[in-house]
Short mmCIF file of C-alpha atoms in Angstrom, two decimals:
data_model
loop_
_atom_site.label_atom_id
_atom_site.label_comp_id
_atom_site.label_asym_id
_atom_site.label_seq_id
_atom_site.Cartn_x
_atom_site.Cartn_y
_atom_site.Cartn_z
CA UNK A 180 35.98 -51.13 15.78
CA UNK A 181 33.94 -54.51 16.19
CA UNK A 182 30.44 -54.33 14.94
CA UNK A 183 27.81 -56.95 15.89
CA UNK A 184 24.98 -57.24 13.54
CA UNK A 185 21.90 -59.71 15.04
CA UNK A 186 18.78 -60.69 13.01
CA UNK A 187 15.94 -59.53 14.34
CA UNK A 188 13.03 -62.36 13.56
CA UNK A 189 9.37 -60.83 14.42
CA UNK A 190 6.09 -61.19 12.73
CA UNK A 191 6.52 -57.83 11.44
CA UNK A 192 10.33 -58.45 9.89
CA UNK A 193 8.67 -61.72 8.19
CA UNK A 194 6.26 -60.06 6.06
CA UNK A 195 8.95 -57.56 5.20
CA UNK A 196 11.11 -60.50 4.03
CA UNK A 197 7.95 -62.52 1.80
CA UNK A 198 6.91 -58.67 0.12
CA UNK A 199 9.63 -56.59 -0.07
CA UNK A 200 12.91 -59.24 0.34
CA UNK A 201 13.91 -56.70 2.99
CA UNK A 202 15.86 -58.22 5.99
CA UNK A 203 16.08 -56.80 9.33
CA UNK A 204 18.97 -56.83 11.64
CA UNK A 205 20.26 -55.73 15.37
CA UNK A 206 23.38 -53.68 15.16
CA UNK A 207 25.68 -51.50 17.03
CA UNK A 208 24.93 -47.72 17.02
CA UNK A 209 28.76 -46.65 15.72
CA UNK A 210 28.11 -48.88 12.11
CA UNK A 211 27.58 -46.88 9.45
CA UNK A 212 25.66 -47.99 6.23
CA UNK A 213 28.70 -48.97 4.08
CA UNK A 214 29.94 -50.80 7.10
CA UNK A 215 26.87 -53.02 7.27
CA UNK A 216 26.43 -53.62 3.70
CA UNK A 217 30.11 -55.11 3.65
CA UNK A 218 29.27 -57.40 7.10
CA UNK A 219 26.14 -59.07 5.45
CA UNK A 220 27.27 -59.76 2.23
CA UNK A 221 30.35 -61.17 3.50
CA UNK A 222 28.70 -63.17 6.43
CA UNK A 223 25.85 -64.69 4.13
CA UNK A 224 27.39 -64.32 0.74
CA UNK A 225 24.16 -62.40 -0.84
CA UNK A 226 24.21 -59.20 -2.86
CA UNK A 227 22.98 -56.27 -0.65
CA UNK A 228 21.02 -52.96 -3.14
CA UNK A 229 20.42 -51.19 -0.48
CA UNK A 230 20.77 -50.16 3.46
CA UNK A 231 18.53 -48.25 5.66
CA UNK A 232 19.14 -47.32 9.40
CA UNK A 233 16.82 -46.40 12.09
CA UNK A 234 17.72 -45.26 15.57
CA UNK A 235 16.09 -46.67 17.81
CA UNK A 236 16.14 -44.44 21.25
CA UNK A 237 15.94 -45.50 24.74
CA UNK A 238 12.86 -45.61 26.99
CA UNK A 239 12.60 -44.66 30.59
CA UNK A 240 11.64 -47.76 32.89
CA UNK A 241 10.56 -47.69 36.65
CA UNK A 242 8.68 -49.90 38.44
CA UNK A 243 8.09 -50.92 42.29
CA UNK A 244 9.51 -53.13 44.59
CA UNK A 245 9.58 -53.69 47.96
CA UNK A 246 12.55 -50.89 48.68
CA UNK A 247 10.58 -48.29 46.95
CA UNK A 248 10.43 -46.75 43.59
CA UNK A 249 13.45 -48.24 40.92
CA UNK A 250 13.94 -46.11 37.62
CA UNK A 251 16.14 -47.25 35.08
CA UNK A 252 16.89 -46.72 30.97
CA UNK A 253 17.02 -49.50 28.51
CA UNK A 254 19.45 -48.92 25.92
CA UNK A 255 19.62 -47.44 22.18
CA UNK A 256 20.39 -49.12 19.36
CA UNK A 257 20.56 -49.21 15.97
CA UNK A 258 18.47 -50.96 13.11
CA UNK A 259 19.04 -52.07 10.07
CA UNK A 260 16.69 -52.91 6.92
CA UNK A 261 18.80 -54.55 4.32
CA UNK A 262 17.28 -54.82 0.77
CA UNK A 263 18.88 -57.59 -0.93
CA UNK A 264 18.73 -57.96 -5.23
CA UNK A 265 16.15 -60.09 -6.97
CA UNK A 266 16.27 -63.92 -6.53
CA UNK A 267 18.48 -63.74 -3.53
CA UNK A 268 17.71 -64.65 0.38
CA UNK A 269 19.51 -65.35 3.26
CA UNK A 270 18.02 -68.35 5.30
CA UNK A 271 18.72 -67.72 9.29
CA UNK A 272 17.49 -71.50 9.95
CA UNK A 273 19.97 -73.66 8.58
CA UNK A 274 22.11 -73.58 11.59
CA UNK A 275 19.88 -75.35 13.23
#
């Protein structure tokens, strides 16, 4: 099983990083915690303490057009808050 893990980089996820050095991160709904503690400290080389999840559900959409009423679903997915230890911080700009 693949698992894709995505940063998620909001006002909200900021102030979690400066307060808390809690990151937040995108990733498929089959990972489990142990699974995503292994992916980030292998893809960023930091020391993860601790992993929650949240599962995030999926809305119902509709909206008009010109052929009438369209309803749709978007889809559910899984989040991740990552704590990582004391001193350490991954920096998601240095791609760039």
């Amino acid at each position: 099983m693949e698992i894709s893990i995505k940063p998620i980089v909001t006002e909200k996820a900021s102030n979690l990083i400066e307060k808390l050095n809690r990151y937040t991160f995108a990733v498929s709904p089959e990972a489990n915690k142990y699974q995503i503690k292994a992916l980030v400290e292998k893809l960023y080389g930091v020391n993860v303490v601790r992993v929650n999840t949240i599962n995030v559900r999926s809305k119902n959409k509709s909206r008009w057009t010109k052929s009438g009423l369209l309803r749709g679903k978007t889809t559910a997915w899984k989040k991740a808050l990552v704590t990582l230890a004391e001193g350490q911080n991954i920096d998601f700009y240095s791609n760039i």
